[in-house]
Short mmCIF file of C-alpha atoms in Angstrom, two decimals:
data_model
loop_
_atom_site.label_atom_id
_atom_site.label_comp_id
_atom_site.label_asym_id
_atom_site.label_seq_id
_atom_site.Cartn_x
_atom_site.Cartn_y
_atom_site.Cartn_z
CA MET A 20 115.04 108.47 83.50
CA GLN A 21 114.69 106.96 87.00
CA GLU A 22 112.24 108.98 89.07
CA PHE A 23 112.72 107.04 92.33
CA ASP A 24 115.33 104.91 94.00
CA THR A 25 112.71 102.37 95.09
CA ILE A 26 109.03 101.81 94.33
CA ILE A 27 107.10 99.64 96.79
CA ILE A 28 103.92 97.95 95.59
CA GLY A 29 101.50 97.58 98.50
CA SER A 30 101.36 99.38 101.84
CA GLY A 31 101.00 96.53 104.30
CA VAL A 32 103.29 96.74 107.31
CA GLY A 33 105.98 94.89 105.34
CA GLY A 34 105.99 97.48 102.58
CA LEU A 35 105.83 100.36 105.04
CA SER A 36 108.77 99.11 107.12
CA THR A 37 110.79 98.72 103.91
CA ALA A 38 109.87 102.28 103.00
CA ILE A 39 110.88 103.66 106.41
CA CYS A 40 114.29 101.97 106.29
CA LEU A 41 115.09 103.00 102.72
CA ALA A 42 113.83 106.57 103.11
CA ARG A 43 115.80 106.95 106.34
CA ALA A 44 118.90 105.74 104.42
CA GLY A 45 118.41 108.65 102.02
CA GLN A 46 116.58 106.93 99.20
CA LYS A 47 113.78 108.55 97.25
CA VAL A 48 110.91 106.14 97.97
CA LEU A 49 107.40 105.77 96.56
CA VAL A 50 104.75 103.46 98.05
CA LEU A 51 101.77 102.60 95.83
CA GLU A 52 98.52 101.25 97.34
CA GLN A 53 95.49 100.09 95.32
CA HIS A 54 93.06 100.59 98.26
CA TYR A 55 91.82 104.05 99.28
CA VAL A 56 93.68 103.77 102.62
CA PRO A 57 97.16 102.38 103.35
CA GLY A 58 97.86 99.42 105.59
CA GLY A 59 96.84 96.22 103.82
CA TRP A 60 95.53 93.75 106.40
CA SER A 61 96.50 96.21 109.16
CA HIS A 62 94.24 99.05 108.01
CA SER A 63 91.20 100.27 109.94
CA PHE A 64 87.92 101.62 108.57
CA THR A 65 84.67 103.06 109.88
CA LEU A 66 81.06 101.99 109.36
CA LYS A 67 78.48 104.54 110.50
CA GLY A 68 81.02 106.15 112.78
CA GLN A 69 82.22 102.87 114.34
CA ARG A 70 85.81 101.72 113.75
CA PHE A 71 86.88 98.19 112.79
CA SER A 72 90.20 96.48 112.04
CA PRO A 73 89.99 93.31 109.93
CA GLY A 74 93.50 91.98 110.51
CA VAL A 75 94.99 93.27 113.77
CA HIS A 76 93.51 91.73 116.91
CA TYR A 77 96.53 91.71 119.20
CA VAL A 78 100.31 92.07 119.24
CA GLY A 79 102.83 90.42 121.56
CA GLN A 80 106.35 91.06 122.89
CA LEU A 81 105.71 94.74 123.61
CA GLU A 82 107.29 95.10 127.03
CA GLU A 83 110.50 97.11 127.44
CA GLY A 84 113.40 95.16 125.93
CA GLN A 85 111.18 92.68 124.07
CA SER A 86 111.39 92.11 120.33
CA THR A 87 108.33 94.00 119.01
CA ASN A 88 109.07 96.94 121.32
CA GLU A 89 112.67 97.03 120.04
CA LEU A 90 111.39 96.75 116.47
CA TYR A 91 109.18 99.83 116.72
CA ARG A 92 111.81 101.78 118.67
CA GLY A 93 114.46 100.85 116.11
CA LEU A 94 112.22 102.03 113.27
CA GLY A 95 111.82 105.37 115.05
CA ILE A 96 108.02 105.13 115.32
CA ALA A 97 107.53 104.10 118.98
CA ASN A 98 106.69 107.64 120.13
CA ASP A 99 103.71 107.66 117.75
CA MET A 100 102.22 104.50 119.24
CA VAL A 101 99.88 103.80 122.13
CA PHE A 102 98.91 100.26 123.15
CA PHE A 103 96.47 98.91 125.71
CA ARG A 104 97.42 95.80 127.64
CA MET A 105 94.64 93.26 127.30
CA ASN A 106 93.32 91.44 130.38
CA LYS A 107 96.55 90.07 131.87
CA ASN A 108 94.63 87.38 133.77
CA ALA A 109 92.94 86.16 130.59
CA TYR A 110 94.17 87.67 127.35
CA GLU A 111 92.79 84.51 125.71
CA HIS A 112 89.48 82.93 126.73
CA CYS A 113 89.23 79.36 125.39
CA LEU A 114 85.57 78.31 125.19
CA ILE A 115 85.61 74.59 124.45
CA GLY A 116 82.20 72.98 124.60
CA ASP A 117 80.62 74.16 127.86
CA GLU A 118 83.92 74.90 129.61
CA THR A 119 86.08 78.03 129.69
CA PHE A 120 89.84 78.04 130.13
CA ASP A 121 91.65 81.36 130.54
CA LEU A 122 95.25 81.93 129.44
CA PRO A 123 97.03 84.51 131.64
CA ALA A 124 100.10 86.58 130.71
CA GLY A 125 103.42 85.19 131.96
CA VAL A 126 104.57 81.67 131.16
CA GLN A 127 104.87 80.73 134.86
CA ASN A 128 101.32 82.00 135.43
CA LEU A 129 100.18 79.94 132.45
CA LYS A 130 101.86 76.78 133.78
CA LYS A 131 100.17 77.24 137.16
CA LYS A 132 96.75 78.06 135.69
CA LEU A 133 96.73 75.03 133.42
CA SER A 134 98.12 72.78 136.18
CA ASP A 135 95.23 73.88 138.43
CA HIS A 136 92.78 72.86 135.68
CA PHE A 137 94.60 69.66 134.78
CA PRO A 138 96.50 68.53 137.92
CA HIS A 139 97.08 65.05 136.45
CA GLU A 140 99.07 66.71 133.61
CA GLU A 141 101.13 69.15 135.72
CA LYS A 142 104.54 67.64 134.90
CA ASN A 143 103.67 67.38 131.19
CA ILE A 144 102.43 71.00 131.12
CA HIS A 145 105.70 72.31 132.54
CA GLU A 146 107.81 70.21 130.18
CA TYR A 147 105.78 71.04 127.07
CA LEU A 148 105.65 74.81 127.65
CA SER A 149 109.38 74.80 128.42
CA LEU A 150 109.92 73.02 125.09
CA ILE A 151 107.87 75.73 123.32
CA GLU A 152 110.14 78.36 124.87
CA LYS A 153 113.32 76.53 123.90
CA VAL A 154 112.32 75.84 120.28
CA SER A 155 111.19 79.44 119.79
CA SER A 156 114.42 80.78 121.29
CA GLU A 157 116.53 78.52 119.07
CA LEU A 158 114.48 79.49 116.03
CA GLN A 159 115.33 83.15 116.63
CA LEU A 160 118.98 82.29 117.25
CA ILE A 161 119.61 80.56 113.89
CA PRO A 162 119.79 83.67 111.64
CA LYS A 163 122.05 85.41 114.16
CA LEU A 164 124.76 82.74 114.14
CA LYS A 165 127.88 84.05 112.43
CA GLY A 166 131.38 82.75 111.85
CA PHE A 167 132.85 79.28 111.54
CA TRP A 168 132.68 78.28 115.21
CA GLN A 169 129.08 79.39 115.77
CA ASN A 170 127.91 77.68 112.60
CA ILE A 171 129.73 74.43 113.29
CA THR A 172 128.08 74.28 116.72
CA VAL A 173 124.54 74.84 115.33
CA PRO A 174 123.40 71.25 116.17
CA PHE A 175 124.28 71.83 119.83
CA ARG A 176 122.86 75.35 120.02
CA THR A 177 119.55 74.34 118.41
CA LYS A 178 119.10 70.74 119.56
CA HIS A 179 115.42 71.09 120.54
CA PHE A 180 114.55 72.79 117.26
CA GLY A 181 116.42 70.11 115.33
CA LYS A 182 114.73 67.28 117.20
CA PHE A 183 111.15 68.43 116.65
CA ALA A 184 111.22 70.77 113.63
CA LEU A 185 110.22 68.14 111.08
CA PHE A 186 107.09 67.00 112.89
CA PRO A 187 103.55 68.45 112.85
CA LEU A 188 102.15 70.00 116.00
CA LYS A 189 99.70 67.14 116.60
CA LYS A 190 102.50 64.58 116.82
CA VAL A 191 104.73 66.64 119.12
CA ILE A 192 102.00 67.63 121.55
CA GLY A 193 100.80 64.00 121.55
CA TRP A 194 104.24 62.91 122.78
CA HIS A 195 103.99 65.29 125.73
CA VAL A 196 100.30 65.71 126.64
CA LYS A 197 97.53 63.10 126.89
CA ASP A 198 94.37 64.94 127.97
CA PRO A 199 92.35 65.82 124.80
CA LYS A 200 90.87 68.97 126.30
CA LEU A 201 94.27 70.22 127.46
CA LYS A 202 95.61 69.63 123.95
CA ALA A 203 92.76 71.72 122.56
CA VAL A 204 93.56 74.58 124.97
CA LEU A 205 97.27 74.49 124.11
CA ASN A 206 96.43 74.38 120.38
CA ILE A 207 93.81 77.14 120.48
CA GLN A 208 96.22 79.66 118.89
CA CYS A 209 96.37 77.54 115.74
CA GLY A 210 93.90 80.18 114.61
CA ASP A 211 96.84 82.60 114.48
CA HIS A 212 98.42 80.65 111.62
CA GLY A 213 95.34 79.02 110.11
CA LEU A 214 96.24 75.33 110.18
CA PRO A 215 94.91 72.41 112.27
CA PRO A 216 97.35 70.57 114.56
CA ALA A 217 97.62 67.65 112.14
CA ARG A 218 99.08 69.93 109.46
CA ALA A 219 100.62 72.78 111.49
CA CYS A 220 104.40 73.20 111.46
CA PHE A 221 105.52 72.78 115.07
CA PRO A 222 108.21 75.55 115.05
CA VAL A 223 105.67 78.02 113.59
CA HIS A 224 103.24 77.21 116.40
CA CYS A 225 106.05 77.59 118.95
CA SER A 226 106.82 81.02 117.53
CA VAL A 227 103.16 82.09 117.75
CA MET A 228 102.68 80.81 121.32
CA SER A 229 105.89 82.33 122.66
CA HIS A 230 105.08 85.65 120.96
CA TYR A 231 102.09 85.93 123.32
CA PHE A 232 103.50 84.27 126.44
CA ASP A 233 103.72 87.69 128.13
CA GLY A 234 100.21 88.65 127.06
CA GLY A 235 98.46 90.54 124.30
CA PHE A 236 98.40 94.27 123.50
CA TYR A 237 95.98 96.19 121.31
CA PRO A 238 96.88 99.42 119.48
CA MET A 239 94.85 102.55 120.14
CA GLY A 240 93.09 103.23 116.87
CA GLY A 241 93.11 99.53 116.01
CA GLY A 242 95.43 98.35 113.26
CA GLY A 243 95.16 101.83 111.80
CA GLY A 244 97.08 103.14 114.82
CA ILE A 245 100.10 101.08 113.75
CA VAL A 246 99.67 102.11 110.12
CA LYS A 247 99.44 105.81 111.03
CA ALA A 248 102.70 105.60 112.99
CA MET A 249 104.39 103.86 110.06
CA THR A 250 103.08 106.22 107.37
CA ASN A 251 104.21 109.16 109.52
CA GLY A 252 107.61 107.49 109.68
CA VAL A 253 107.79 107.20 105.89
CA LYS A 254 106.77 110.83 105.36
CA ARG A 255 109.11 112.09 108.06
CA HIS A 256 111.99 110.86 105.91
CA ASN A 257 110.50 112.35 102.72
CA GLY A 258 109.04 109.11 101.42
CA GLU A 259 105.83 109.33 99.39
CA ILE A 260 102.65 107.23 99.71
CA ARG A 261 99.96 107.27 97.02
CA VAL A 262 96.64 105.46 97.45
CA GLN A 263 94.15 104.26 94.80
CA GLN A 264 97.08 103.44 92.53
CA ASN A 265 96.55 100.14 90.75
CA VAL A 266 99.77 98.69 89.36
CA ARG A 267 99.18 96.87 86.07
CA LYS A 268 102.65 95.48 85.57
CA ILE A 269 106.27 95.51 86.68
CA ILE A 270 108.45 96.60 83.79
CA ILE A 271 111.32 94.18 83.05
CA GLU A 272 114.11 95.20 80.68
CA ASN A 273 117.27 93.16 80.06
CA LYS A 274 116.29 90.83 82.92
CA LYS A 275 116.08 93.77 85.35
CA ALA A 276 113.11 95.36 87.07
CA VAL A 277 113.22 99.02 86.03
CA GLY A 278 109.80 100.40 86.94
CA ILE A 279 106.04 99.89 87.02
CA GLN A 280 103.09 100.67 84.82
CA LEU A 281 99.86 101.86 86.44
CA GLU A 282 96.38 100.84 85.34
CA ASN A 283 96.00 104.18 83.53
CA GLY A 284 99.10 103.42 81.44
CA LYS A 285 101.48 105.78 83.21
CA GLU A 286 104.99 104.42 83.76
CA ILE A 287 107.18 105.24 86.76
CA ARG A 288 110.85 104.25 86.75
CA ALA A 289 113.01 103.21 89.71
CA LYS A 290 116.30 101.48 90.50
CA ASN A 291 114.53 98.91 92.68
CA ILE A 292 111.03 97.46 92.89
CA VAL A 293 109.70 95.87 96.08
CA SER A 294 106.45 93.92 95.98
CA ASN A 295 104.41 93.62 99.17
CA ALA A 296 101.86 91.63 97.19
CA ASP A 297 101.91 87.85 97.51
CA PRO A 298 104.11 85.86 95.07
CA SER A 299 101.27 84.75 92.78
CA ILE A 300 99.98 88.31 92.38
CA THR A 301 103.55 89.56 91.89
CA TYR A 302 104.85 86.99 89.44
CA LEU A 303 101.72 85.81 87.61
CA ASN A 304 99.69 89.05 87.45
CA LEU A 305 102.34 91.76 87.29
CA ILE A 306 105.13 90.08 85.31
CA ASP A 307 105.00 88.35 81.94
CA LYS A 308 105.83 84.64 82.27
CA GLU A 309 108.62 84.93 79.71
CA HIS A 310 110.69 86.67 82.38
CA LEU A 311 110.32 83.82 84.91
CA SER A 312 112.46 80.69 85.16
CA LYS A 313 110.96 77.21 84.88
CA SER A 314 111.90 76.46 88.47
CA LEU A 315 110.08 79.57 89.73
CA LEU A 316 106.99 78.75 87.67
CA LYS A 317 107.06 75.23 89.10
CA LYS A 318 107.32 76.61 92.66
CA LEU A 319 104.42 79.00 92.02
CA ASP A 320 102.32 76.15 90.67
CA LYS A 321 102.92 74.17 93.87
CA THR A 322 102.42 77.09 96.25
CA LYS A 323 99.42 76.79 98.54
CA TYR A 324 97.92 79.79 100.27
CA SER A 325 96.45 79.98 103.74
CA VAL A 326 92.81 79.89 104.65
CA THR A 327 90.51 82.73 103.80
CA SER A 328 87.98 84.26 106.18
CA LEU A 329 84.49 85.41 106.96
CA ILE A 330 84.51 88.47 109.25
CA LEU A 331 81.43 89.94 110.89
CA PHE A 332 81.80 93.63 111.76
CA LEU A 333 79.19 94.10 114.46
CA THR A 334 77.91 96.95 116.64
CA LEU A 335 75.70 96.15 119.64
CA ASP A 336 73.65 98.49 121.82
CA ILE A 337 74.12 96.61 125.09
CA ASP A 338 76.45 96.64 128.10
CA VAL A 339 78.42 93.53 127.16
CA THR A 340 80.47 93.63 130.38
CA LEU A 341 77.36 92.24 132.12
CA TYR A 342 78.10 89.01 130.26
CA ASN A 343 81.77 88.84 131.33
CA ILE A 344 83.03 90.23 128.03
CA ASP A 345 86.36 91.99 128.52
CA SER A 346 89.50 92.96 126.59
CA GLY A 347 90.60 89.33 126.17
CA ASN A 348 90.08 87.42 122.93
CA PHE A 349 87.45 84.69 122.83
CA TRP A 350 88.27 81.47 120.96
CA MET A 351 85.17 79.29 120.69
CA MET A 352 85.20 75.61 119.66
CA LYS A 353 82.22 73.27 119.84
CA ASP A 354 84.42 70.53 121.38
CA GLU A 355 88.05 69.48 121.83
CA ASN A 356 88.31 67.79 118.42
CA ASP A 357 90.26 70.66 116.83
CA ASP A 358 91.29 68.82 113.65
CA ALA A 359 87.72 67.68 113.02
CA ASN A 360 86.39 71.19 113.68
CA PHE A 361 88.86 72.64 111.19
CA GLU A 362 87.85 70.09 108.56
CA ASP A 363 84.23 71.03 109.23
CA LEU A 364 85.09 74.69 108.54
CA MET A 365 86.80 73.69 105.30
CA SER A 366 83.77 71.70 104.10
CA SER A 367 81.43 72.87 101.37
CA ASN A 368 78.51 73.53 103.75
CA ILE A 369 79.52 77.09 104.55
CA ASP A 370 76.04 78.60 104.78
CA SER A 371 74.19 75.61 106.23
CA GLY A 372 73.72 74.77 109.89
CA ASP A 373 72.95 76.94 112.91
CA SER A 374 76.48 77.98 113.95
CA PHE A 375 80.17 77.47 113.15
CA PRO A 376 82.29 74.84 114.91
CA SER A 377 85.01 77.39 115.63
CA VAL A 378 85.09 81.20 115.77
CA PHE A 379 87.25 84.03 117.09
CA ILE A 380 85.56 86.97 118.89
CA SER A 381 87.13 90.33 119.65
CA CYS A 382 85.44 93.29 121.37
CA THR A 383 87.50 96.27 120.20
CA THR A 384 85.72 98.90 122.31
CA LEU A 385 86.98 97.09 125.41
CA LYS A 386 90.45 96.51 123.97
CA ASP A 387 90.74 100.18 123.02
CA PRO A 388 88.72 102.02 125.71
CA ALA A 389 89.48 105.39 124.08
CA SER A 390 87.20 104.32 121.20
CA PHE A 391 84.13 103.64 123.35
CA ASN A 392 81.27 106.14 123.04
CA GLY A 393 79.63 105.11 126.30
CA ARG A 394 76.94 102.94 124.75
CA TYR A 395 77.83 100.97 121.59
CA HIS A 396 80.29 98.08 121.59
CA ASN A 397 82.05 96.86 118.44
CA PHE A 398 82.97 93.27 117.65
CA GLU A 399 84.93 91.45 114.99
CA ILE A 400 83.85 87.82 114.72
CA VAL A 401 86.03 85.68 112.47
CA THR A 402 85.92 82.17 111.11
CA TYR A 403 87.83 80.44 108.32
CA VAL A 404 86.51 78.85 105.13
CA ASN A 405 87.79 77.22 101.98
CA TYR A 406 87.80 79.73 99.12
CA ASP A 407 87.08 77.02 96.57
CA HIS A 408 83.70 76.38 98.18
CA LEU A 409 82.48 79.85 97.19
CA LYS A 410 82.09 78.78 93.56
CA ASP A 411 78.75 80.53 93.09
CA PHE A 412 80.49 83.88 93.46
CA ASN A 413 83.94 83.27 91.97
CA GLY A 414 84.76 84.86 88.64
CA LEU A 415 81.72 87.12 88.50
CA ASP A 416 82.36 90.69 87.35
CA ASP A 417 79.85 91.93 89.93
CA TYR A 418 79.32 89.42 92.72
CA HIS A 419 76.95 91.75 94.61
CA ASN A 420 73.84 89.96 93.36
CA GLU A 421 70.75 88.72 95.19
CA GLU A 422 72.25 85.27 95.75
CA TYR A 423 75.34 86.77 97.36
CA LYS A 424 73.13 88.92 99.61
CA ILE A 425 71.16 85.85 100.78
CA PHE A 426 74.44 84.01 101.41
CA LYS A 427 75.72 86.87 103.59
CA GLU A 428 72.48 86.98 105.60
CA LYS A 429 72.79 83.26 106.35
CA ILE A 430 76.40 83.68 107.46
CA ILE A 431 75.60 86.68 109.68
CA ASN A 432 72.85 84.66 111.37
CA LYS A 433 75.24 81.71 111.97
CA LEU A 434 77.95 83.92 113.47
CA MET A 435 75.37 85.67 115.67
CA SER A 436 74.29 82.24 116.94
CA ASN A 437 77.89 81.65 118.01
CA LEU A 438 77.96 85.02 119.79
CA GLU A 439 74.67 84.33 121.57
CA LYS A 440 76.36 81.46 123.41
CA ILE A 441 78.14 84.12 125.47
CA ILE A 442 75.78 87.11 124.97
CA PRO A 443 72.19 85.75 125.02
CA ASN A 444 69.73 87.66 122.81
CA ALA A 445 72.56 89.61 121.13
CA LYS A 446 70.54 89.55 117.89
CA GLU A 447 67.97 91.81 119.53
CA HIS A 448 70.60 94.52 120.15
CA ILE A 449 72.20 94.80 116.70
CA ILE A 450 72.89 98.35 115.49
CA GLN A 451 74.79 97.19 112.43
CA ALA A 452 76.12 93.88 111.13
CA GLU A 453 78.26 93.88 107.99
CA LEU A 454 79.99 90.79 106.65
CA GLY A 455 83.39 90.66 105.00
CA THR A 456 83.83 87.60 102.76
CA PRO A 457 86.76 86.16 100.79
CA LYS A 458 85.56 88.30 97.89
CA THR A 459 85.92 91.36 100.15
CA ASN A 460 89.47 90.27 100.99
CA GLU A 461 90.31 89.95 97.30
CA PHE A 462 88.88 93.36 96.48
CA TYR A 463 90.43 95.41 99.29
CA ILE A 464 93.59 93.46 100.12
CA ASN A 465 94.26 91.95 96.67
CA SER A 466 95.40 88.63 98.15
CA THR A 467 95.31 85.37 96.19
CA LYS A 468 92.03 83.59 96.98
CA GLY A 469 91.47 86.11 99.79
CA ASN A 470 94.15 84.44 101.96
CA VAL A 471 94.77 85.91 105.40
CA TYR A 472 98.27 84.62 106.28
CA GLY A 473 100.06 84.55 102.93
CA THR A 474 101.37 81.12 102.05
CA GLU A 475 100.16 78.15 104.06
CA LYS A 476 102.55 77.71 106.99
CA THR A 477 103.30 74.04 106.40
CA LEU A 478 106.85 72.74 106.80
CA ASN A 479 107.57 72.80 103.05
CA GLN A 480 106.65 76.51 102.77
CA VAL A 481 108.40 78.11 105.75
CA GLY A 482 112.00 78.86 106.73
CA PRO A 483 114.42 77.92 103.93
CA PHE A 484 111.46 76.95 101.71
CA SER A 485 109.66 80.30 101.91
CA TYR A 486 109.95 82.94 99.21
CA LYS A 487 113.17 84.94 99.49
CA ASN A 488 113.29 88.72 99.78
CA LYS A 489 115.76 88.92 96.89
CA THR A 490 114.25 87.43 93.74
CA GLU A 491 115.77 85.85 90.65
CA ILE A 492 114.99 89.06 88.74
CA GLU A 493 117.62 91.72 89.32
CA ASN A 494 116.44 94.72 91.35
CA LEU A 495 113.13 93.02 92.24
CA PHE A 496 112.48 92.21 95.91
CA LEU A 497 109.62 90.73 97.95
CA CYS A 498 108.36 91.41 101.46
CA GLY A 499 105.28 90.39 103.41
CA ALA A 500 103.77 87.29 105.01
CA CYS A 501 104.96 84.89 102.29
CA THR A 502 108.63 85.61 102.99
CA LEU A 503 110.18 85.79 106.45
CA SER A 504 107.12 85.37 108.67
CA HIS A 505 103.45 86.30 109.03
CA GLY A 506 101.52 88.37 111.55
CA VAL A 507 101.98 92.06 112.32
CA ALA A 508 105.49 91.73 113.76
CA GLY A 509 106.60 89.03 111.31
CA ALA A 510 105.53 91.00 108.24
CA THR A 511 107.22 94.13 109.63
CA TYR A 512 110.48 92.20 110.02
CA SER A 513 110.12 91.01 106.42
CA GLY A 514 110.21 94.65 105.35
CA LEU A 515 113.47 95.16 107.23
CA ALA A 516 114.92 92.11 105.47
CA ALA A 517 113.93 93.45 102.05
CA ALA A 518 115.47 96.86 102.81
CA ALA A 519 118.64 95.17 104.10
CA ALA A 520 118.91 93.19 100.86
CA ILE A 521 118.72 96.43 98.86
CA LEU A 522 121.16 98.34 101.07
CA GLY A 523 123.62 95.48 101.46
CA CYS A 524 123.47 95.30 105.26
CA THR A 525 121.71 93.24 107.94
CA SER A 526 118.25 93.80 109.41
CA ASP A 527 119.86 94.56 112.77
CA ASP A 528 121.81 97.39 111.15
CA LEU A 529 118.50 99.06 110.26
CA LEU A 530 117.17 99.12 113.83
CA ILE A 531 118.68 102.35 115.13
CA GLU A 532 119.00 102.73 118.89
CA ASP A 533 117.21 105.83 120.14
CA LYS A 534 116.65 106.15 123.88
CA ASN A 535 114.11 108.89 123.29
CA GLN A 536 111.75 106.45 121.57
CA LYS A 537 109.20 104.82 123.87
CA ILE A 538 105.88 103.06 123.37
CA ARG A 539 103.14 104.19 125.74
CA ILE A 540 101.29 101.20 127.26
CA TYR A 541 98.20 101.43 129.47
CA ASP A 542 96.02 98.77 131.07
CA ALA A 543 92.73 98.35 129.19
CA GLU A 544 91.11 96.88 132.30
CA ASP A 545 92.18 99.62 134.75
CA SER A 546 91.02 103.15 133.98
CA ALA A 547 93.17 104.46 136.87
CA THR A 548 96.24 103.80 134.70
CA TRP A 549 94.98 105.88 131.76
CA PRO A 550 96.44 109.37 131.32
CA ASP A 551 94.09 112.36 131.30
CA TRP A 552 94.11 112.64 127.50
CA VAL A 553 92.68 109.09 127.12
CA HIS A 554 89.83 110.00 129.50
CA THR A 555 89.31 113.22 127.51
CA LYS A 556 89.26 111.35 124.18
CA ARG A 557 86.71 108.91 125.57
CA SER A 558 84.60 111.72 127.03
CA ASP A 559 84.61 113.57 123.70
CA LYS A 560 83.23 110.47 121.96
CA ILE A 561 80.52 110.08 124.59
CA ARG A 562 79.59 113.78 124.37
CA LYS A 563 79.36 113.67 120.56
CA PHE A 564 77.32 110.46 120.68
CA VAL A 565 74.88 111.77 123.27
#
């Protein structure tokens, strides 16, 4: 007997958006999460009373009428969300060698700012950033083209995309920009898809850059603020979410997915199964190979996953604003040789040396001022590594041994050395410093090799070559960063696509217009814009801390 219409394995934002859409359509929906909190990469957690978010560091396109705003309004969860606008004059700080370049919100502001820094490249800057806009716009247009006439005119409607889509970022930017340092600034957001310019898919980079052209926004409550709004949305439509539920296998009968079996042996039946886990976990861990075609097994064998990460969750007892730390992100590179720096990160010498060639730094207590207790500031400091160079710890039943502890101490010291380039003597003000490693990612997120962006976003693994929402197994569907797109917004859209495949409609059909839905946005840098309840929330934290 079928207990549910749809079971969703994994509660990342892809799985949760699928659940909202299906539950709202009247389906009986169950979401199963192996972690003790929902959210996948978007979850938040606390360490000694301080909150951290491993995967959500900013979101773009949140202004009225923009895509992410429309997405959350259409899902009916906008009223449950509060965002803080990050420093609009510098939502990205690019620290390259001894120089700092700030990226302001607004593409015209960005063109002017970069032209002031690089006057000899002014014409190239304007042309290149206009190309980014055009390719991104055309990329979004392609799935919306319908009918004979629109499809036959695709080459004319998407001429910029067609001209540059097959080339890596390094080649395209090299055709337009000559100054090495300017290239490094324009490529700094490669960190948002985890590939160096030499290997990055140009349309993917266009999509990432244009997503943030109007600035960055940070959710109150960190990533958990988004997850809370989404879980409330699921429950509001009578969907069910169960945590600490390890799925052992997807049950296949007569070439159809008919249910799941939990680790404790219990079976739960459903008409549809949606996996928010990555394809290798889904197909190779949860399904017996006898149910998979040779072509799928071949594709899985060739699939490459994105980089994995080291994340330092840090609390400092110091007024970091004295060192020009603000709500903007800090991208730090030792020099403008971005490809070489990435290769350095991917080398086997993870725990040697004094600092990392490239890191990302986020001060969440300045991004989310309601979380600040008046004294302690929280940071997430991220760098990427090659999972295969952690061989000493791979495959161990319990990797928390003395060697692993020594390794973590070395890494913490290296990342703190990076931070001390902008906050001198930061090591002397540490309240807590906990390191998340690729093994941590595997344990809590259950991602193949601890990957952070799903499949590697190379040309042969995106767009028509990515994994489809509808699988070759009847009634089995996929969502998440390995399908439609990665990132918070991209993964959420993947959930819509999976729900649309089940319901036999389009993703647009699932975004319901509701004029009563509105995201509240306040300026993180200007306390005069905060409503009274934000001041009260902040004051309560200070009072409890004192």
